[in-house]
PDB file of C-alpha atoms in Angstrom:
ATOM      1  CA  GLU N   4     -82.287  30.742   9.400  1.00 42.00           C
ATOM      2  CA  ARG N   5     -80.231  29.363  12.261  1.00 41.00           C
ATOM      3  CA  SER N   6     -78.986  32.048  14.632  1.00 46.00           C
ATOM      4  CA  ARG N   7     -75.238  32.580  14.657  1.00 60.00           C
ATOM      5  CA  GLY N   8     -75.233  33.923  18.199  1.00 56.00           C
ATOM      6  CA  LEU N   9     -75.235  37.675  17.533  1.00 57.00           C
ATOM      7  CA  GLY N  10     -76.760  38.312  20.925  1.00 54.00           C
ATOM      8  CA  ASP N  11     -76.365  41.802  22.386  1.00 50.00           C
ATOM      9  CA  VAL N  12     -73.948  42.985  19.694  1.00 53.00           C
ATOM     10  CA  TYR N  13     -76.966  44.891  18.391  1.00 47.00           C
ATOM     11  CA  LYS N  14     -78.570  47.948  19.901  1.00 46.00           C
ATOM     12  CA  ARG N  15     -81.283  47.455  17.287  1.00 51.00           C
ATOM     13  CA  GLN N  16     -81.386  45.134  14.272  1.00 56.00           C
ATOM     14  CA  VAL N  17     -83.459  45.941  11.196  1.00 64.00           C
ATOM     15  CA  SER N  18     -84.105  43.054   8.825  1.00 72.00           C
ATOM     16  CA  GLU N  19     -86.905  42.562   6.308  1.00 82.00           C
ATOM     17  CA  GLY N  20     -87.301  39.690   3.903  1.00 90.00           C
ATOM     18  CA  LEU N  21     -88.926  36.424   2.927  1.00 94.00           C
ATOM     19  CA  THR N  22     -88.090  32.724   2.827  1.00 95.00           C
ATOM     20  CA  MET N  23     -89.566  30.038   0.586  1.00 97.00           C
ATOM     21  CA  ALA N  24     -88.751  26.352   1.001  1.00 97.00           C
ATOM     22  CA  LEU N  25     -89.754  22.875  -0.105  1.00 98.00           C
ATOM     23  CA  SER N  26     -89.430  20.029   2.367  1.00 97.00           C
ATOM     24  CA  ARG N  27     -89.550  16.271   1.763  1.00 97.00           C
ATOM     25  CA  ARG N  28     -89.206  13.300   4.087  1.00 97.00           C
ATOM     26  CA  LEU N  29     -86.726  10.865   2.551  1.00 97.00           C
ATOM     27  CA  PHE N  30     -86.694   8.090   5.157  1.00 94.00           C
ATOM     28  CA  ALA N  31     -88.304   7.396   8.526  1.00 93.00           C
ATOM     29  CA  PHE N  32     -86.194   9.945  10.397  1.00 97.00           C
ATOM     30  CA  THR N  33     -84.572  11.888   7.554  1.00 98.00           C
ATOM     31  CA  GLN N  34     -85.858  15.100   6.007  1.00 98.00           C
ATOM     32  CA  ALA N  35     -84.464  17.285   3.206  1.00 98.00           C
ATOM     33  CA  ARG N  36     -85.270  20.936   2.557  1.00 98.00           C
ATOM     34  CA  VAL N  37     -84.303  23.348  -0.221  1.00 98.00           C
ATOM     35  CA  GLY N  38     -85.297  26.957  -0.542  1.00 98.00           C
ATOM     36  CA  TYR N  39     -84.611  30.592  -1.289  1.00 98.00           C
ATOM     37  CA  ALA N  40     -84.300  33.520   1.124  1.00 97.00           C
ATOM     38  CA  PHE N  41     -83.992  37.255   0.573  1.00 96.00           C
ATOM     39  CA  GLU N  42     -83.377  39.913   3.216  1.00 94.00           C
ATOM     40  CA  SER N  43     -82.575  43.599   3.420  1.00 92.00           C
ATOM     41  CA  ARG N  44     -80.343  44.234   6.436  1.00 87.00           C
ATOM     42  CA  ASP N  45     -79.343  47.350   8.332  1.00 84.00           C
ATOM     43  CA  ALA N  46     -76.425  47.463  10.799  1.00 76.00           C
ATOM     44  CA  ARG N  47     -76.163  51.207  11.294  1.00 73.00           C
ATOM     45  CA  ASP N  48     -76.965  50.853  15.003  1.00 72.00           C
ATOM     46  CA  VAL N  49     -74.312  48.213  15.639  1.00 76.00           C
ATOM     47  CA  ASP N  50     -71.266  49.165  17.709  1.00 72.00           C
ATOM     48  CA  ALA N  51     -68.827  50.826  15.268  1.00 74.00           C
ATOM     49  CA  SER N  52     -65.889  48.816  16.640  1.00 72.00           C
ATOM     50  CA  VAL N  53     -67.727  45.621  15.646  1.00 82.00           C
ATOM     51  CA  VAL N  54     -68.819  46.748  12.187  1.00 77.00           C
ATOM     52  CA  GLY N  55     -65.323  47.946  11.220  1.00 77.00           C
ATOM     53  CA  THR N  56     -65.091  48.631   7.485  1.00 74.00           C
ATOM     54  CA  SER N  57     -67.823  46.165   6.475  1.00 81.00           C
ATOM     55  CA  GLN N  58     -71.074  47.219   4.820  1.00 81.00           C
ATOM     56  CA  GLN N  59     -73.698  48.638   7.155  1.00 81.00           C
ATOM     57  CA  THR N  60     -76.676  48.136   4.826  1.00 88.00           C
ATOM     58  CA  PHE N  61     -76.933  45.407   2.231  1.00 90.00           C
ATOM     59  CA  ARG N  62     -79.195  42.851   0.584  1.00 93.00           C
ATOM     60  CA  ILE N  63     -78.636  39.115   0.824  1.00 94.00           C
ATOM     61  CA  GLY N  64     -80.270  36.720  -1.607  1.00 96.00           C
ATOM     62  CA  GLN N  65     -79.432  33.077  -1.132  1.00 97.00           C
ATOM     63  CA  VAL N  66     -80.375  29.516  -1.975  1.00 98.00           C
ATOM     64  CA  PHE N  67     -79.976  26.847   0.660  1.00 98.00           C
ATOM     65  CA  ALA N  68     -80.196  23.110   1.119  1.00 98.00           C
ATOM     66  CA  GLU N  69     -80.262  21.094   4.325  1.00 98.00           C
ATOM     67  CA  LEU N  70     -80.501  17.496   5.430  1.00 98.00           C
ATOM     68  CA  VAL N  71     -81.686  16.525   8.912  1.00 98.00           C
ATOM     69  CA  TYR N  72     -81.719  13.128  10.608  1.00 98.00           C
ATOM     70  CA  ASP N  73     -83.620  13.126  13.911  1.00 98.00           C
ATOM     71  CA  ASP N  74     -84.752  10.056  15.865  1.00 98.00           C
ATOM     72  CA  ARG N  75     -84.885  11.685  19.309  1.00 97.00           C
ATOM     73  CA  ASP N  76     -87.827  10.747  21.514  1.00 96.00           C
ATOM     74  CA  SER N  77     -88.574  14.434  22.141  1.00 91.00           C
ATOM     75  CA  PRO N  78     -87.437  17.667  20.451  1.00 88.00           C
ATOM     76  CA  LEU N  79     -88.008  19.573  23.716  1.00 85.00           C
ATOM     77  CA  PHE N  80     -86.508  17.326  26.406  1.00 89.00           C
ATOM     78  CA  PRO N  81     -84.778  14.363  24.710  1.00 94.00           C
ATOM     79  CA  SER N  82     -83.695  11.383  26.768  1.00 96.00           C
ATOM     80  CA  GLU N  83     -82.526   9.130  23.932  1.00 97.00           C
ATOM     81  CA  GLY N  84     -81.775   9.347  20.226  1.00 98.00           C
ATOM     82  CA  GLN N  85     -79.680  11.571  18.006  1.00 98.00           C
ATOM     83  CA  ARG N  86     -79.952  14.502  15.639  1.00 98.00           C
ATOM     84  CA  LEU N  87     -77.649  15.409  12.747  1.00 98.00           C
ATOM     85  CA  ALA N  88     -78.200  18.485  10.582  1.00 98.00           C
ATOM     86  CA  VAL N  89     -76.140  19.734   7.633  1.00 98.00           C
ATOM     87  CA  ARG N  90     -76.963  23.021   5.910  1.00 98.00           C
ATOM     88  CA  PHE N  91     -75.307  24.773   2.971  1.00 98.00           C
ATOM     89  CA  GLU N  92     -76.096  28.315   1.819  1.00 98.00           C
ATOM     90  CA  ARG N  93     -74.931  30.203  -1.245  1.00 97.00           C
ATOM     91  CA  ALA N  94     -75.542  33.953  -1.485  1.00 96.00           C
ATOM     92  CA  GLY N  95     -74.703  36.191  -4.425  1.00 93.00           C
ATOM     93  CA  SER N  96     -75.760  38.821  -6.920  1.00 92.00           C
ATOM     94  CA  ALA N  97     -77.290  36.108  -9.099  1.00 94.00           C
ATOM     95  CA  PHE N  98     -79.905  35.613  -6.367  1.00 96.00           C
ATOM     96  CA  GLY N  99     -80.740  39.292  -5.931  1.00 95.00           C
ATOM     97  CA  GLY N 100     -78.261  40.194  -3.198  1.00 93.00           C
ATOM     98  CA  SER N 101     -75.374  42.615  -2.932  1.00 92.00           C
ATOM     99  CA  ILE N 102     -72.879  40.330  -1.135  1.00 92.00           C
ATOM    100  CA  ASN N 103     -71.333  36.996  -2.086  1.00 94.00           C
ATOM    101  CA  LEU N 104     -70.630  34.183   0.353  1.00 95.00           C
ATOM    102  CA  SER N 105     -70.967  30.472   1.001  1.00 97.00           C
ATOM    103  CA  ARG N 106     -71.759  29.062   4.436  1.00 97.00           C
ATOM    104  CA  LEU N 107     -71.741  25.537   5.850  1.00 98.00           C
ATOM    105  CA  THR N 108     -73.093  24.552   9.260  1.00 98.00           C
ATOM    106  CA  VAL N 109     -73.048  21.092  10.808  1.00 98.00           C
ATOM    107  CA  ALA N 110     -74.753  20.253  14.102  1.00 98.00           C
ATOM    108  CA  SER N 111     -75.058  16.929  15.899  1.00 98.00           C
ATOM    109  CA  SER N 112     -76.327  15.750  19.256  1.00 98.00           C
ATOM    110  CA  VAL N 113     -76.879  12.426  20.992  1.00 98.00           C
ATOM    111  CA  HIS N 114     -78.747  11.528  24.194  1.00 98.00           C
ATOM    112  CA  MET N 115     -78.651   8.282  26.151  1.00 98.00           C
ATOM    113  CA  ARG N 116     -80.481   6.981  29.211  1.00 97.00           C
ATOM    114  CA  LEU N 117     -78.319   5.774  32.079  1.00 98.00           C
ATOM    115  CA  PRO N 118     -79.136   2.731  34.250  1.00 97.00           C
ATOM    116  CA  TRP N 119     -80.638   4.940  36.970  1.00 95.00           C
ATOM    117  CA  GLU N 120     -84.213   6.110  36.442  1.00 91.00           C
ATOM    118  CA  ASP N 121     -84.523   9.442  34.581  1.00 94.00           C
ATOM    119  CA  TRP N 122     -80.758   9.990  34.434  1.00 98.00           C
ATOM    120  CA  VAL N 123     -79.727  11.160  30.946  1.00 98.00           C
ATOM    121  CA  ILE N 124     -76.385  12.091  29.440  1.00 98.00           C
ATOM    122  CA  GLY N 125     -76.153  14.135  26.255  1.00 98.00           C
ATOM    123  CA  ALA N 126     -73.404  15.466  24.018  1.00 98.00           C
ATOM    124  CA  ALA N 127     -73.538  17.990  21.186  1.00 98.00           C
ATOM    125  CA  PHE N 128     -71.214  19.531  18.623  1.00 98.00           C
ATOM    126  CA  GLU N 129     -71.713  22.348  16.132  1.00 98.00           C
ATOM    127  CA  ALA N 130     -69.376  23.858  13.548  1.00 98.00           C
ATOM    128  CA  GLY N 131     -69.940  26.747  11.169  1.00 98.00           C
ATOM    129  CA  LEU N 132     -67.813  28.153   8.339  1.00 98.00           C
ATOM    130  CA  VAL N 133     -68.332  31.003   5.880  1.00 97.00           C
ATOM    131  CA  TRP N 134     -66.095  31.743   2.867  1.00 93.00           C
ATOM    132  CA  ASP N 135     -65.845  32.951  -0.762  1.00 83.00           C
ATOM    133  CA  LEU N 136     -66.197  36.572   0.277  1.00 75.00           C
ATOM    134  CA  GLY N 137     -64.265  38.393  -2.425  1.00 72.00           C
ATOM    135  CA  SER N 138     -62.398  41.476  -1.231  1.00 70.00           C
ATOM    136  CA  ASP N 139     -65.113  42.981   0.995  1.00 77.00           C
ATOM    137  CA  PRO N 140     -65.110  42.422   4.780  1.00 84.00           C
ATOM    138  CA  LEU N 141     -67.851  40.124   6.025  1.00 90.00           C
ATOM    139  CA  PRO N 142     -70.875  42.090   7.357  1.00 90.00           C
ATOM    140  CA  VAL N 143     -71.424  41.702  11.083  1.00 89.00           C
ATOM    141  CA  GLN N 144     -74.788  39.952  10.608  1.00 89.00           C
ATOM    142  CA  GLU N 145     -73.107  37.162   8.629  1.00 93.00           C
ATOM    143  CA  ARG N 146     -70.313  36.465  11.124  1.00 94.00           C
ATOM    144  CA  PHE N 147     -70.289  33.720  13.708  1.00 96.00           C
ATOM    145  CA  PHE N 148     -70.366  34.619  17.401  1.00 96.00           C
ATOM    146  CA  ASN N 149     -70.034  32.430  20.477  1.00 97.00           C
ATOM    147  CA  GLY N 150     -70.908  32.538  24.149  1.00 97.00           C
ATOM    148  CA  GLY N 151     -74.335  32.447  25.793  1.00 95.00           C
ATOM    149  CA  ASN N 152     -76.926  29.995  27.043  1.00 93.00           C
ATOM    150  CA  ASP N 153     -76.847  27.871  23.861  1.00 92.00           C
ATOM    151  CA  SER N 154     -73.065  27.778  23.437  1.00 96.00           C
ATOM    152  CA  VAL N 155     -70.183  28.260  25.893  1.00 98.00           C
ATOM    153  CA  ARG N 156     -72.132  29.218  29.001  1.00 98.00           C
ATOM    154  CA  SER N 157     -69.218  30.695  30.966  1.00 98.00           C
ATOM    155  CA  PHE N 158     -69.434  33.736  28.649  1.00 97.00           C
ATOM    156  CA  ARG N 159     -72.173  36.284  28.182  1.00 95.00           C
ATOM    157  CA  GLU N 160     -74.102  36.276  24.917  1.00 93.00           C
ATOM    158  CA  ALA N 161     -71.768  36.726  21.898  1.00 92.00           C
ATOM    159  CA  GLN N 162     -68.778  37.711  24.081  1.00 93.00           C
ATOM    160  CA  LEU N 163     -66.368  34.836  23.337  1.00 95.00           C
ATOM    161  CA  GLY N 164     -63.714  35.329  20.675  1.00 92.00           C
ATOM    162  CA  PRO N 165     -61.600  38.041  19.054  1.00 92.00           C
ATOM    163  CA  THR N 166     -62.352  41.605  20.150  1.00 90.00           C
ATOM    164  CA  GLY N 167     -62.109  45.002  18.486  1.00 84.00           C
ATOM    165  CA  THR N 168     -60.550  48.233  19.674  1.00 79.00           C
ATOM    166  CA  ALA N 169     -63.328  48.798  22.226  1.00 80.00           C
ATOM    167  CA  GLY N 170     -62.922  45.322  23.702  1.00 82.00           C
ATOM    168  CA  VAL N 171     -66.203  44.066  22.176  1.00 86.00           C
ATOM    169  CA  ALA N 172     -66.309  40.678  20.404  1.00 90.00           C
ATOM    170  CA  VAL N 173     -66.267  41.146  16.615  1.00 92.00           C
ATOM    171  CA  GLY N 174     -67.161  37.617  15.496  1.00 94.00           C
ATOM    172  CA  GLY N 175     -65.424  35.601  12.825  1.00 95.00           C
ATOM    173  CA  GLU N 176     -65.603  33.345   9.788  1.00 96.00           C
ATOM    174  CA  TYR N 177     -65.852  30.102  11.766  1.00 98.00           C
ATOM    175  CA  ARG N 178     -66.807  28.758  15.150  1.00 98.00           C
ATOM    176  CA  ASN N 179     -67.014  25.481  17.059  1.00 98.00           C
ATOM    177  CA  ILE N 180     -69.213  24.551  20.009  1.00 98.00           C
ATOM    178  CA  ALA N 181     -69.083  21.304  22.006  1.00 98.00           C
ATOM    179  CA  SER N 182     -70.872  20.349  25.197  1.00 98.00           C
ATOM    180  CA  VAL N 183     -71.594  17.400  27.498  1.00 98.00           C
ATOM    181  CA  GLU N 184     -74.457  17.471  29.994  1.00 98.00           C
ATOM    182  CA  LEU N 185     -75.759  15.085  32.642  1.00 98.00           C
ATOM    183  CA  ARG N 186     -79.402  15.474  33.772  1.00 98.00           C
ATOM    184  CA  PHE N 187     -80.890  13.852  36.861  1.00 98.00           C
ATOM    185  CA  PRO N 188     -84.268  14.009  38.685  1.00 97.00           C
ATOM    186  CA  LEU N 189     -84.858  16.277  41.676  1.00 97.00           C
ATOM    187  CA  PHE N 190     -88.598  16.703  42.271  1.00 95.00           C
ATOM    188  CA  LYS N 191     -91.412  15.847  39.846  1.00 92.00           C
ATOM    189  CA  ALA N 192     -90.847  17.976  36.706  1.00 93.00           C
ATOM    190  CA  LEU N 193     -87.705  19.600  38.141  1.00 97.00           C
ATOM    191  CA  GLN N 194     -84.312  18.221  37.117  1.00 97.00           C
ATOM    192  CA  GLY N 195     -80.744  19.102  37.943  1.00 98.00           C
ATOM    193  CA  ALA N 196     -77.843  19.211  35.490  1.00 98.00           C
ATOM    194  CA  VAL N 197     -74.060  19.400  35.440  1.00 98.00           C
ATOM    195  CA  PHE N 198     -72.253  20.278  32.230  1.00 98.00           C
ATOM    196  CA  ALA N 199     -69.046  21.212  30.471  1.00 98.00           C
ATOM    197  CA  ASP N 200     -68.753  23.384  27.336  1.00 98.00           C
ATOM    198  CA  ALA N 201     -65.955  24.261  24.931  1.00 98.00           C
ATOM    199  CA  GLY N 202     -65.814  26.512  21.889  1.00 98.00           C
ATOM    200  CA  ASN N 203     -63.956  29.053  19.812  1.00 98.00           C
ATOM    201  CA  VAL N 204     -64.337  31.705  17.111  1.00 97.00           C
ATOM    202  CA  GLY N 205     -61.815  32.344  14.341  1.00 96.00           C
ATOM    203  CA  LEU N 206     -61.348  35.425  12.174  1.00 94.00           C
ATOM    204  CA  ASP N 207     -60.156  33.598   9.035  1.00 94.00           C
ATOM    205  CA  VAL N 208     -61.901  30.480   7.724  1.00 95.00           C
ATOM    206  CA  HIS N 209     -58.655  29.376   6.057  1.00 94.00           C
ATOM    207  CA  ASN N 210     -57.253  28.827   9.562  1.00 95.00           C
ATOM    208  CA  TYR N 211     -60.194  26.699  10.675  1.00 97.00           C
ATOM    209  CA  GLY N 212     -59.405  24.466  13.606  1.00 96.00           C
ATOM    210  CA  LEU N 213     -59.917  23.729  17.288  1.00 95.00           C
ATOM    211  CA  SER N 214     -57.177  25.993  18.634  1.00 89.00           C
ATOM    212  CA  ASP N 215     -57.870  28.693  21.226  1.00 93.00           C
ATOM    213  CA  LEU N 216     -60.747  26.751  22.755  1.00 97.00           C
ATOM    214  CA  ARG N 217     -62.395  28.391  25.760  1.00 97.00           C
ATOM    215  CA  TYR N 218     -64.225  26.390  28.393  1.00 98.00           C
ATOM    216  CA  GLY N 219     -67.062  26.476  30.866  1.00 98.00           C
ATOM    217  CA  VAL N 220     -68.125  24.079  33.637  1.00 98.00           C
ATOM    218  CA  GLY N 221     -71.241  24.438  35.710  1.00 98.00           C
ATOM    219  CA  ALA N 222     -74.573  23.257  37.045  1.00 98.00           C
ATOM    220  CA  GLY N 223     -78.195  24.161  36.519  1.00 98.00           C
ATOM    221  CA  LEU N 224     -81.894  23.405  36.904  1.00 98.00           C
ATOM    222  CA  ARG N 225     -84.381  22.193  34.271  1.00 96.00           C
ATOM    223  CA  LEU N 226     -88.144  22.615  34.638  1.00 95.00           C
ATOM    224  CA  ALA N 227     -90.265  20.787  32.050  1.00 89.00           C
ATOM    225  CA  LEU N 228     -93.078  23.070  30.849  1.00 87.00           C
ATOM    226  CA  PRO N 229     -95.636  22.428  28.058  1.00 82.00           C
ATOM    227  CA  ILE N 230     -94.036  25.137  25.884  1.00 80.00           C
ATOM    228  CA  GLY N 231     -90.505  23.876  26.470  1.00 80.00           C
ATOM    229  CA  PRO N 232     -87.917  23.431  29.235  1.00 88.00           C
ATOM    230  CA  LEU N 233     -87.094  26.401  31.460  1.00 94.00           C
ATOM    231  CA  ARG N 234     -83.343  26.409  32.197  1.00 96.00           C
ATOM    232  CA  LEU N 235     -81.277  28.142  34.862  1.00 97.00           C
ATOM    233  CA  ASP N 236     -77.509  27.646  34.475  1.00 98.00           C
ATOM    234  CA  TYR N 237     -74.424  28.930  36.219  1.00 98.00           C
ATOM    235  CA  SER N 238     -71.148  28.304  34.412  1.00 98.00           C
ATOM    236  CA  ARG N 239     -67.650  29.067  35.618  1.00 98.00           C
ATOM    237  CA  ASN N 240     -64.725  30.060  33.429  1.00 97.00           C
ATOM    238  CA  PRO N 241     -61.789  27.906  34.604  1.00 97.00           C
ATOM    239  CA  ASP N 242     -59.165  30.143  33.005  1.00 95.00           C
ATOM    240  CA  PRO N 243     -60.422  33.738  32.654  1.00 95.00           C
ATOM    241  CA  GLU N 244     -58.308  36.250  30.793  1.00 92.00           C
ATOM    242  CA  ALA N 245     -57.968  39.921  31.677  1.00 88.00           C
ATOM    243  CA  GLY N 246     -61.357  41.640  31.695  1.00 86.00           C
ATOM    244  CA  GLU N 247     -63.378  38.389  31.529  1.00 91.00           C
ATOM    245  CA  ARG N 248     -65.921  37.252  34.077  1.00 93.00           C
ATOM    246  CA  THR N 249     -65.144  34.255  36.244  1.00 96.00           C
ATOM    247  CA  GLY N 250     -68.721  33.019  35.862  1.00 96.00           C
ATOM    248  CA  THR N 251     -72.056  33.759  34.188  1.00 97.00           C
ATOM    249  CA  LEU N 252     -75.697  33.047  35.072  1.00 98.00           C
ATOM    250  CA  HIS N 253     -78.215  32.255  32.301  1.00 97.00           C
ATOM    251  CA  LEU N 254     -82.010  31.954  32.376  1.00 95.00           C
ATOM    252  CA  SER N 255     -83.672  30.701  29.208  1.00 92.00           C
ATOM    253  CA  CYS N 256     -86.619  28.792  27.803  1.00 86.00           C
ATOM    254  CA  LEU N 257     -86.207  26.572  24.746  1.00 75.00           C
ATOM    255  CA  LEU N 258     -89.339  26.738  22.595  1.00 68.00           C
ATOM    256  CA  TYR N 259     -90.209  23.994  20.137  1.00 59.00           C
ATOM    257  CA  THR N 260     -90.315  24.836  16.439  1.00 53.00           C
ATOM    258  CA  SER N 261     -91.081  22.477  13.567  1.00 50.00           C
ATOM    259  CA  ASP N 262     -88.536  24.213  11.311  1.00 47.00           C
ATOM    260  CA  ALA N 263     -85.911  21.670  10.301  1.00 40.00           C
ATOM    261  CA  ALA N 264     -83.167  24.253  10.667  1.00 39.00           C
ATOM    262  CA  ASP N 265     -83.924  25.044  14.304  1.00 41.00           C
ATOM    263  CA  GLU N 266     -83.597  23.175  17.527  1.00 40.00           C
TER     264      GLU N 266
END
């Protein structure tokens, strides 16, 4: 299942379950997957101001379907091509769970070589929405969070968006992430990068939109390793609000996985 950016909201997360899926290649670069997932989740160690009145322990049984088009030249360090992924999930008591929801996520990215050798520009966008919740508040594990090395990099992990009484981000029913990045060669396998990010989180899916966007601009280093690129990024918040950092440093390594839902 694609991460929704929960990050350090958890002191400790307990989750047990299974996933079964069937995958089929439809065209040269297009793959479809359908499946079923069941998990038992425990949020009793999550910050109380984040959990609010939502369930702390619950079961989620869901069916899902996804379609992925991917013609990139590399899943680890792409220099040309594009990827588009659409995933829909439906969870409910009919599938063995104790909560009801529907979730849609759409992610796209495109990379293009520039006229100069090994210069690459890339752009990406991701949107996620969850709805059909009934009268119960959405559990923290099912909310969308934003901020971190794979989203708006001027914020720490999961710290962008609405906050609770303790000033900790509480997540929401939708989020958007957009980024543009330029990579250029430095020395052998080492590359430099400059980038700009934008994103938001909204409490109510019925108010979905691109308002309240927060931004990040920065630079970083990319080291191509056999297991995946090692990234060091510093991003600056051009318009910090009270209590927010003016900049954040991230160190990460993107590992390749053959799962169609991951990147």
